[in-house]
PDB file of C-alpha atoms in Angstrom:
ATOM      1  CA  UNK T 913       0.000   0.000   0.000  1.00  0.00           C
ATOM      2  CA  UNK T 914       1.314   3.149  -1.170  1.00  0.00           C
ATOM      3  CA  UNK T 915       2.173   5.606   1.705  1.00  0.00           C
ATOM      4  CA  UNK T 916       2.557   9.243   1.253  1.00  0.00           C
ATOM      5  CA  UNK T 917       4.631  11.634   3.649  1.00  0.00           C
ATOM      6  CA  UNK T 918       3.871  14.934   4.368  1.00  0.00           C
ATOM      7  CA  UNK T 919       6.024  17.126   5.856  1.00  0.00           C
ATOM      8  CA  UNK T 920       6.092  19.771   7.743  1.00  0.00           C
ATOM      9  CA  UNK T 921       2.845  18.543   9.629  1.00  0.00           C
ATOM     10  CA  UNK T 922       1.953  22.023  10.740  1.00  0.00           C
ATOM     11  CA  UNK T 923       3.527  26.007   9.653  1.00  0.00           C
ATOM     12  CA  UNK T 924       2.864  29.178  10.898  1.00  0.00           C
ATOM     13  CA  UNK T 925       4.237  32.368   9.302  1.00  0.00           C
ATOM     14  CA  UNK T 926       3.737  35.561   8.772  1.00  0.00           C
ATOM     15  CA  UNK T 927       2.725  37.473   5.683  1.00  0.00           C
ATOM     16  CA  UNK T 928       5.208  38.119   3.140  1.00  0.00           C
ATOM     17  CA  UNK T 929       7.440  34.564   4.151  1.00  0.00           C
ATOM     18  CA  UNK T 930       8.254  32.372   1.734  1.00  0.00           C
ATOM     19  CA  UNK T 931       7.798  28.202   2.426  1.00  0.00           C
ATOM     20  CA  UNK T 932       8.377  25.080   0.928  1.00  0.00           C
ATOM     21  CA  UNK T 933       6.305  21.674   2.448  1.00  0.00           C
ATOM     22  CA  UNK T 934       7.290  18.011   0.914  1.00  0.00           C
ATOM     23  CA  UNK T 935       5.403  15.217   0.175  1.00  0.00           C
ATOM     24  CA  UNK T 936       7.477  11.712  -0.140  1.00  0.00           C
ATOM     25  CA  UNK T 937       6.201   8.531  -1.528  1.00  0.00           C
ATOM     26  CA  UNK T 938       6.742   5.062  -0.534  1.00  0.00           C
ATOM     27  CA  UNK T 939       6.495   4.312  -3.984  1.00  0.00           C
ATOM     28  CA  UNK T 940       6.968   5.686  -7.267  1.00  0.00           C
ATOM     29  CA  UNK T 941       3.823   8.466  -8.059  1.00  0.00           C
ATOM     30  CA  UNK T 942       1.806   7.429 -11.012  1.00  0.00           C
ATOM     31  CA  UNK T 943       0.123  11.189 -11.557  1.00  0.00           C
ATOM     32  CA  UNK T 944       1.107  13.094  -8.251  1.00  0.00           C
ATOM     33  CA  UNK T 945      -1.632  16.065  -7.507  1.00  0.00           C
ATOM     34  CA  UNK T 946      -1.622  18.700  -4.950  1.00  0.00           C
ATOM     35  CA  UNK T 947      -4.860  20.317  -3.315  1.00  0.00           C
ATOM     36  CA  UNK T 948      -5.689  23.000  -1.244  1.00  0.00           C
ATOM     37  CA  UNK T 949      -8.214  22.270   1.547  1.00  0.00           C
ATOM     38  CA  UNK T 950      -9.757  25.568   3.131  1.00  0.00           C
ATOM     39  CA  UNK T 951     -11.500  25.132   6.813  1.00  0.00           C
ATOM     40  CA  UNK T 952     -15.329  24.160   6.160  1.00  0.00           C
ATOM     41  CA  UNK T 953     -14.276  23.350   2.280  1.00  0.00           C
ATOM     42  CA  UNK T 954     -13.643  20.096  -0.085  1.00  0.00           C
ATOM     43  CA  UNK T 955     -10.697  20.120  -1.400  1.00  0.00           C
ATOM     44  CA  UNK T 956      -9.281  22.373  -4.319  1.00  0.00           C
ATOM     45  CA  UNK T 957      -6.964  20.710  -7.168  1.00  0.00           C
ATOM     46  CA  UNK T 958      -3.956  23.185  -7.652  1.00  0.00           C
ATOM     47  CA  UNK T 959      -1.578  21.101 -10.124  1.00  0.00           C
ATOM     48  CA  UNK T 960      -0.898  17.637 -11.534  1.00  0.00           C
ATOM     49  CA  UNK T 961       2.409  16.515 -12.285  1.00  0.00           C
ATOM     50  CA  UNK T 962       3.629  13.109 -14.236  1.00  0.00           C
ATOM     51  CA  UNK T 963       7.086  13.854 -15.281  1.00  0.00           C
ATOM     52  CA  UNK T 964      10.189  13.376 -13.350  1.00  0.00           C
ATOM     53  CA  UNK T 965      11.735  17.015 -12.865  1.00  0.00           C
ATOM     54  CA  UNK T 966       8.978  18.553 -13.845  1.00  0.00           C
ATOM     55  CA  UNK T 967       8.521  22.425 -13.064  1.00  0.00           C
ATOM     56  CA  UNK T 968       5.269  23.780 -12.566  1.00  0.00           C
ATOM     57  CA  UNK T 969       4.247  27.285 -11.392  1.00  0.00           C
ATOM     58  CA  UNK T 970       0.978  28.895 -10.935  1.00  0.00           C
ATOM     59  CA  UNK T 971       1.519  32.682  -9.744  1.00  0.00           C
ATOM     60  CA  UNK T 972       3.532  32.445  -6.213  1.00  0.00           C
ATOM     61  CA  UNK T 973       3.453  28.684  -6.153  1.00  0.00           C
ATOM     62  CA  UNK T 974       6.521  26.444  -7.621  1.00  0.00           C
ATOM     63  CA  UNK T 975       5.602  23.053  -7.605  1.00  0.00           C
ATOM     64  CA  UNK T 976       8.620  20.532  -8.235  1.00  0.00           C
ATOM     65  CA  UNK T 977       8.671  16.915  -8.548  1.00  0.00           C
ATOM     66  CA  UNK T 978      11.558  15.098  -8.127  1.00  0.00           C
ATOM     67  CA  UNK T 979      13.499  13.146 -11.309  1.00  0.00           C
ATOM     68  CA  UNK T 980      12.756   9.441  -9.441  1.00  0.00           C
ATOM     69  CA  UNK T 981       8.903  10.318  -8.871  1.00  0.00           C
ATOM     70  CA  UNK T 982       9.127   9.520  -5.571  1.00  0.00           C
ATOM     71  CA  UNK T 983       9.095  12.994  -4.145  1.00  0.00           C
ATOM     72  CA  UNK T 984       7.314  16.454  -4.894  1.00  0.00           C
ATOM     73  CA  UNK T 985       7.759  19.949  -2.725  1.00  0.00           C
ATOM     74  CA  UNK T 986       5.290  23.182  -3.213  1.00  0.00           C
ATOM     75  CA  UNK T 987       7.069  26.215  -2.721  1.00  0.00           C
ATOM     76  CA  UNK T 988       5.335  29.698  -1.811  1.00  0.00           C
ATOM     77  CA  UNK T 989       6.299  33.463  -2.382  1.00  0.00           C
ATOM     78  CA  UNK T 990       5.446  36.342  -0.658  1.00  0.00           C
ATOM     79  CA  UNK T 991       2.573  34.126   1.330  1.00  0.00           C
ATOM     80  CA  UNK T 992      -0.591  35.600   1.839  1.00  0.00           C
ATOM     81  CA  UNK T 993      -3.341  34.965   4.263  1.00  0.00           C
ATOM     82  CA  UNK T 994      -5.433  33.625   1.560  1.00  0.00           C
ATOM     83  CA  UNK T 995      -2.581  30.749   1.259  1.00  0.00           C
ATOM     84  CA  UNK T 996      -3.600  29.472   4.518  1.00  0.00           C
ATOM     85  CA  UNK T 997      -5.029  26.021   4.074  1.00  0.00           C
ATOM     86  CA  UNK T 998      -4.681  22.288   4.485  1.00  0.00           C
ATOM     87  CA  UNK T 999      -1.932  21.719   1.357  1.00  0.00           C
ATOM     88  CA  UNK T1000      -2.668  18.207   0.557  1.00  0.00           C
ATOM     89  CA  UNK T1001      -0.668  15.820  -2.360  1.00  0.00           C
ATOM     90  CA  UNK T1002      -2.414  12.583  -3.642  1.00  0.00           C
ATOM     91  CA  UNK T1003      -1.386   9.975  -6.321  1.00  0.00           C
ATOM     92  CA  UNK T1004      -3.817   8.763  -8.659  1.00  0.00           C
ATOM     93  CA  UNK T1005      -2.774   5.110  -9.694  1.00  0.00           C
ATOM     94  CA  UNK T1006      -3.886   3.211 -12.149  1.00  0.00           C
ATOM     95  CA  UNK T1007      -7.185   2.548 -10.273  1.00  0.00           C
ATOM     96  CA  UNK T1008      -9.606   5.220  -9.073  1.00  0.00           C
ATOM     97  CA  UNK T1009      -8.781   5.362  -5.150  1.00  0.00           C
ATOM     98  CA  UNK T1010      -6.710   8.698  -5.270  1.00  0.00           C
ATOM     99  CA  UNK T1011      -4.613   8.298  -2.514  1.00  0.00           C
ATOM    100  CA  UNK T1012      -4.044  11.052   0.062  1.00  0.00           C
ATOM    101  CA  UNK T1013      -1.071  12.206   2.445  1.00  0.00           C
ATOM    102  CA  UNK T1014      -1.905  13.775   5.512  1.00  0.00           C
ATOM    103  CA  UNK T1015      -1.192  17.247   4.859  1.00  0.00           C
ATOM    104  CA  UNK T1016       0.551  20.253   5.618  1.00  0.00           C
ATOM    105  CA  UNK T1017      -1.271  22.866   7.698  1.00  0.00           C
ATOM    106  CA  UNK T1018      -0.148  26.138   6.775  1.00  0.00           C
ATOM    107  CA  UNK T1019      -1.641  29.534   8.745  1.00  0.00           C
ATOM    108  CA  UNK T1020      -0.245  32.846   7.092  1.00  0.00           C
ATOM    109  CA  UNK T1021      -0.931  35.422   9.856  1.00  0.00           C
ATOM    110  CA  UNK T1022      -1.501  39.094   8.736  1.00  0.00           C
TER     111      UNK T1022
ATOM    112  CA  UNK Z 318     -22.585  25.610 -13.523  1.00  0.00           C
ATOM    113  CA  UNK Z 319     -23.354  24.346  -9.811  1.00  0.00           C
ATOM    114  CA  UNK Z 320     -20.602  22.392  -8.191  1.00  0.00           C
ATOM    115  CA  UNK Z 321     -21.180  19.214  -6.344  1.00  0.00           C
ATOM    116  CA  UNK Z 322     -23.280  19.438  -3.756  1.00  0.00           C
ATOM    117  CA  UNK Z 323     -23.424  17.794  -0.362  1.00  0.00           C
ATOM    118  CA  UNK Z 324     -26.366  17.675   2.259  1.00  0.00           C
ATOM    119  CA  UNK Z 325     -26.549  18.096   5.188  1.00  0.00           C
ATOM    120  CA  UNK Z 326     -23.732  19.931   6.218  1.00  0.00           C
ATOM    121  CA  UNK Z 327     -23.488  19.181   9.531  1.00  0.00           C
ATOM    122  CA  UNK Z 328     -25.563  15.825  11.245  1.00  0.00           C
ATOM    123  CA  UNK Z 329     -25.395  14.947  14.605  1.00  0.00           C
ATOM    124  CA  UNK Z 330     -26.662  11.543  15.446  1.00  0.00           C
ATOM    125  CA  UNK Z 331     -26.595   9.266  18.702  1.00  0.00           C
ATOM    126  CA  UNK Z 332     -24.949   6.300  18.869  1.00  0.00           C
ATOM    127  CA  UNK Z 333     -27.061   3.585  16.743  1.00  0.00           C
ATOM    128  CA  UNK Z 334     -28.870   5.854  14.769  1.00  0.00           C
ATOM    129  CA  UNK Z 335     -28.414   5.779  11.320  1.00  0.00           C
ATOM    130  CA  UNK Z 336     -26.849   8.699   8.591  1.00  0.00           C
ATOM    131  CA  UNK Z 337     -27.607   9.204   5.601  1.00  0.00           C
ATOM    132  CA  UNK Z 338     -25.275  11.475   3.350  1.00  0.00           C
ATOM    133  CA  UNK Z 339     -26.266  13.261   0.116  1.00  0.00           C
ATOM    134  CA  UNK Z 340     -24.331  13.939  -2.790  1.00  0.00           C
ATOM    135  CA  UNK Z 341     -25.616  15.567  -5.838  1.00  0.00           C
ATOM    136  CA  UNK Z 342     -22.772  15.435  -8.613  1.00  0.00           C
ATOM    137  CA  UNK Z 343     -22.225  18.130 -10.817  1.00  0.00           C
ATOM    138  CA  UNK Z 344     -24.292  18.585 -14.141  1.00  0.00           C
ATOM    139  CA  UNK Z 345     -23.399  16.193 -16.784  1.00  0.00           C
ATOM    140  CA  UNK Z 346     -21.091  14.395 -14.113  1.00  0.00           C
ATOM    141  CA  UNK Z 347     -21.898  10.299 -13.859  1.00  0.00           C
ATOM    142  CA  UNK Z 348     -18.848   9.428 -11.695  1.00  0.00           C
ATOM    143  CA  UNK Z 349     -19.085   9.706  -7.787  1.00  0.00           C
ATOM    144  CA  UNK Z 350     -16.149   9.048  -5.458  1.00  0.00           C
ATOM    145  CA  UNK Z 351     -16.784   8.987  -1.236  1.00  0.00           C
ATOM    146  CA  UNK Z 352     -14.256  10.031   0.700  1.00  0.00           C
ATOM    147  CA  UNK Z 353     -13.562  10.216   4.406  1.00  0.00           C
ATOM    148  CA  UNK Z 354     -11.492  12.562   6.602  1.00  0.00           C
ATOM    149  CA  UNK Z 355     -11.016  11.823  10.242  1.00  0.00           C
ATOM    150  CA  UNK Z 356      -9.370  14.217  12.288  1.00  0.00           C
ATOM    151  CA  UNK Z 357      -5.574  15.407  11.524  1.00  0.00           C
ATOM    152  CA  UNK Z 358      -5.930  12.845   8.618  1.00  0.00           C
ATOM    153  CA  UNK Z 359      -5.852  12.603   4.758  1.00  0.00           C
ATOM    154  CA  UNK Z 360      -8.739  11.839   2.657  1.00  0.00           C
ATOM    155  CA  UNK Z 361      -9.407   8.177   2.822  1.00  0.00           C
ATOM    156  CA  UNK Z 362     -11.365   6.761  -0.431  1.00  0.00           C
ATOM    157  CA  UNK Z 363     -14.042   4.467   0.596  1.00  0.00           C
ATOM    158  CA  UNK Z 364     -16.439   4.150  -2.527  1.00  0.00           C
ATOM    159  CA  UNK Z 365     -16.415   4.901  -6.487  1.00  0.00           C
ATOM    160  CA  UNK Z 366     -20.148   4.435  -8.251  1.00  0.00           C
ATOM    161  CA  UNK Z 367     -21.245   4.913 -11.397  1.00  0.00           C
ATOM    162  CA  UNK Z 368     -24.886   5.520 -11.931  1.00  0.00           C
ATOM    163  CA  UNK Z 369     -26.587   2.300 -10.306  1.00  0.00           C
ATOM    164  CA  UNK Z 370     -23.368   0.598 -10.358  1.00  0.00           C
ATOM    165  CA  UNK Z 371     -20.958   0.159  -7.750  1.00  0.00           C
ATOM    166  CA  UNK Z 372     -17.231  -0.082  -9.377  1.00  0.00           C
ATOM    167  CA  UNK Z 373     -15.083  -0.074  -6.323  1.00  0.00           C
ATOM    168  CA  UNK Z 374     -16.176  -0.217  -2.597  1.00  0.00           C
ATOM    169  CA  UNK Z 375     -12.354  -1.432  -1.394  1.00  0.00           C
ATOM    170  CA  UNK Z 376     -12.529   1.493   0.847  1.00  0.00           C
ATOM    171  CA  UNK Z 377     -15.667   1.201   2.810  1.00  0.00           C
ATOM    172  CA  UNK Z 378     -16.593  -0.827   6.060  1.00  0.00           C
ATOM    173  CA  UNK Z 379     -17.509  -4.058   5.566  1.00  0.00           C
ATOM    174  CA  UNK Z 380     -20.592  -3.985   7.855  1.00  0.00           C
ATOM    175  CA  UNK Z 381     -22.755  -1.030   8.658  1.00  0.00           C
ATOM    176  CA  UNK Z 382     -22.037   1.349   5.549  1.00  0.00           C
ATOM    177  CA  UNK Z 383     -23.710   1.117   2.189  1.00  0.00           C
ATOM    178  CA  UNK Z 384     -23.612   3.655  -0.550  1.00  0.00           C
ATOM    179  CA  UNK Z 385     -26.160   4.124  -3.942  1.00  0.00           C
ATOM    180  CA  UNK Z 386     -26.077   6.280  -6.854  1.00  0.00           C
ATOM    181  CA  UNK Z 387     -29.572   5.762  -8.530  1.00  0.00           C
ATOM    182  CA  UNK Z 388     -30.677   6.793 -11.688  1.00  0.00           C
ATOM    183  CA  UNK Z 389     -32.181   9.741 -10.670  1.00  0.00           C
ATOM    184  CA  UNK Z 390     -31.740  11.554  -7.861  1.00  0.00           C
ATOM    185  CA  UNK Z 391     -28.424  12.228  -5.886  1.00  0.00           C
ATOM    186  CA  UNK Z 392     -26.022   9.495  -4.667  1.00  0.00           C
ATOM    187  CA  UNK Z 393     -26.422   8.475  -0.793  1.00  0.00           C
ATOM    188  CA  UNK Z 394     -23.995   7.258   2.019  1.00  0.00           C
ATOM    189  CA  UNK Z 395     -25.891   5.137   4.647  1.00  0.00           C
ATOM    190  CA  UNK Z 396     -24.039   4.706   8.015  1.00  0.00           C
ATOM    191  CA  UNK Z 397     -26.744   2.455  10.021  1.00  0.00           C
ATOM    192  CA  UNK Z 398     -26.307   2.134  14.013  1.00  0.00           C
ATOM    193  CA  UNK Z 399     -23.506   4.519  14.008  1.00  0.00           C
ATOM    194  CA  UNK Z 400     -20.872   4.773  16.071  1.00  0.00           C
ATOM    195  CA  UNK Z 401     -18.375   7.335  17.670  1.00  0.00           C
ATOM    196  CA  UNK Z 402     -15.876   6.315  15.571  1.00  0.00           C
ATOM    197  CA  UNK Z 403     -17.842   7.401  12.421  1.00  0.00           C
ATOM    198  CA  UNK Z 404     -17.552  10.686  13.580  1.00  0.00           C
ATOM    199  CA  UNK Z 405     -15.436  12.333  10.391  1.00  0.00           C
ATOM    200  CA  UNK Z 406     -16.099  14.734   7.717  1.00  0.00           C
ATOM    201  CA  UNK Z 407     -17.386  13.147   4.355  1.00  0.00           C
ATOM    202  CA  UNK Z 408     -16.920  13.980   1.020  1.00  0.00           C
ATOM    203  CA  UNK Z 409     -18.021  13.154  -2.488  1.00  0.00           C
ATOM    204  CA  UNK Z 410     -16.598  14.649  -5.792  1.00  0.00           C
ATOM    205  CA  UNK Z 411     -17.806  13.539  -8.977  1.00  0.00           C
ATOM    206  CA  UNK Z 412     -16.148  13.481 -12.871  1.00  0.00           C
ATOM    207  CA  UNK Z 413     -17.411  13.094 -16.236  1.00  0.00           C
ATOM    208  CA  UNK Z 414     -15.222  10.403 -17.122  1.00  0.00           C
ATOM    209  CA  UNK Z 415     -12.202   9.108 -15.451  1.00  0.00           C
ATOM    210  CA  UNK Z 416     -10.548  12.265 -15.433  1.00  0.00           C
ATOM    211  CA  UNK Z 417     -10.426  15.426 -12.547  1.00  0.00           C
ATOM    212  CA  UNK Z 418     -12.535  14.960  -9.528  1.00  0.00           C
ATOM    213  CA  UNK Z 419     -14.296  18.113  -8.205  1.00  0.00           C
ATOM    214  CA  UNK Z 420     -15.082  18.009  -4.681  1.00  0.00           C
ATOM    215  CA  UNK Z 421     -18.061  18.861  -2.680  1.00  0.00           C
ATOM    216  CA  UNK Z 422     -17.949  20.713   0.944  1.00  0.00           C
ATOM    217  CA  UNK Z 423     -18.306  17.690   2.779  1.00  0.00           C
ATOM    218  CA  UNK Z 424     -20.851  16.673   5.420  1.00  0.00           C
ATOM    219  CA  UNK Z 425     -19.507  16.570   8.984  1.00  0.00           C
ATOM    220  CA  UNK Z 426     -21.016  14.446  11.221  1.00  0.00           C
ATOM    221  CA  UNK Z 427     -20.753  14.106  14.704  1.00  0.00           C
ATOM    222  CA  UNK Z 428     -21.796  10.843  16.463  1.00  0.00           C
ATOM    223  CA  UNK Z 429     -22.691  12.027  20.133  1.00  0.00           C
TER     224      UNK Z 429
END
């Protein structure tokens, strides 16, 4: 069973910070996604990724995923208080069960 | 173009009553997915339906939960004689084909 890592757990900043939280795979990601879960809210897809070293950005968020697949970090600019959220990365295999990692809780105070 | 919606939002049942969730997939959407988040946890799948077919229930309890996605009308979760433990937020998202998921606000329910 496919296990994916999270890290940090939780992150508190202030505005204006930059971060970076990880996700690690037991296993090699077969389409990695990351979501944004806000308080009261389902989650949000932000990106998907499939190739090793692949760059993606969307405004102040770098996503990166590593050249063996097995890893992927999300990196914020300038955060916001709008960027707080439950930062979640899932892997869809080949079935349908997207599977989930824990998440990073990130609060962006003003 | 309404998103997925879940009802209610919040249910509070006692212990061995039963729940029934609510999930009304977006338009044009035939896929629906359950998911279920317990506290300071990930999404855990549970069910994947089809309309009036159930594709994959790897996820789900063997004994007390059942889920349906008729032809008409929205697709429910059924918790009978619940339990404290079911106490977790629930979520559905639904696709048009195998493809991205959009997900609903969830139902939370709290098993007192």
């Amino acid at each position: 069973t496919q296990l994916l890592e999270q890290s940090p757990q939780f992150l508190s900043i202030q505005e204006g910070e930059n971060l970076t939280v990880y996700c690690n795979s037991s296993s090699v990601f077969s389409s990695l996604q990351w979501y944004r879960q806000e308080p009261g809210e389902g989650p949000v897809l932000l990106v998907t990724v499939v190739t090793g070293g692949e760059v993606k950005k969307l405004k102040r968020l770098t996503f990166q995923f590593g050249d063996a697949r097995k890893d992927s970090s999300l990196h914020i600019t300038a955060a916001q208080p709008g960027d707080t959220g439950l930062y979640l990365c899932a892997d869809q295999g080949g079935s349908e069960k997207l599977v989930f990692g824990k998440g990073t809780k990130l609060t962006v105070n003003p | 173009n309404a998103g997925v919606m879940q009802n209610p939002r919040h249910l509070v049942r006692r212990r061995g009553q039963e729940a029934r969730l609510r999930c009304s997939p977006m338009k044009g959407h035939s896929h629906v997915y359950w998911y279920r988040q317990l506290p300071e946890e990930g999404l855990k799948f549970m069910v994947y339906l089809q309309k009036e077919n159930i594709i994959d229930e790897s996820g789900m309890p063997k004994e007390r939960f059942s889920a349906e996605f008729p032809k008409e009308g929205p697709s429910i979760l059924r918790i009978q004689q619940v339990v404290r433990g079911d106490s977790a937020a629930y979520f559905c998202a639904s696709s048009r084909a195998r493809d991205y998921r959009y997900f609903g606000p969830g139902t939370r329910l709290t098993v007192t």
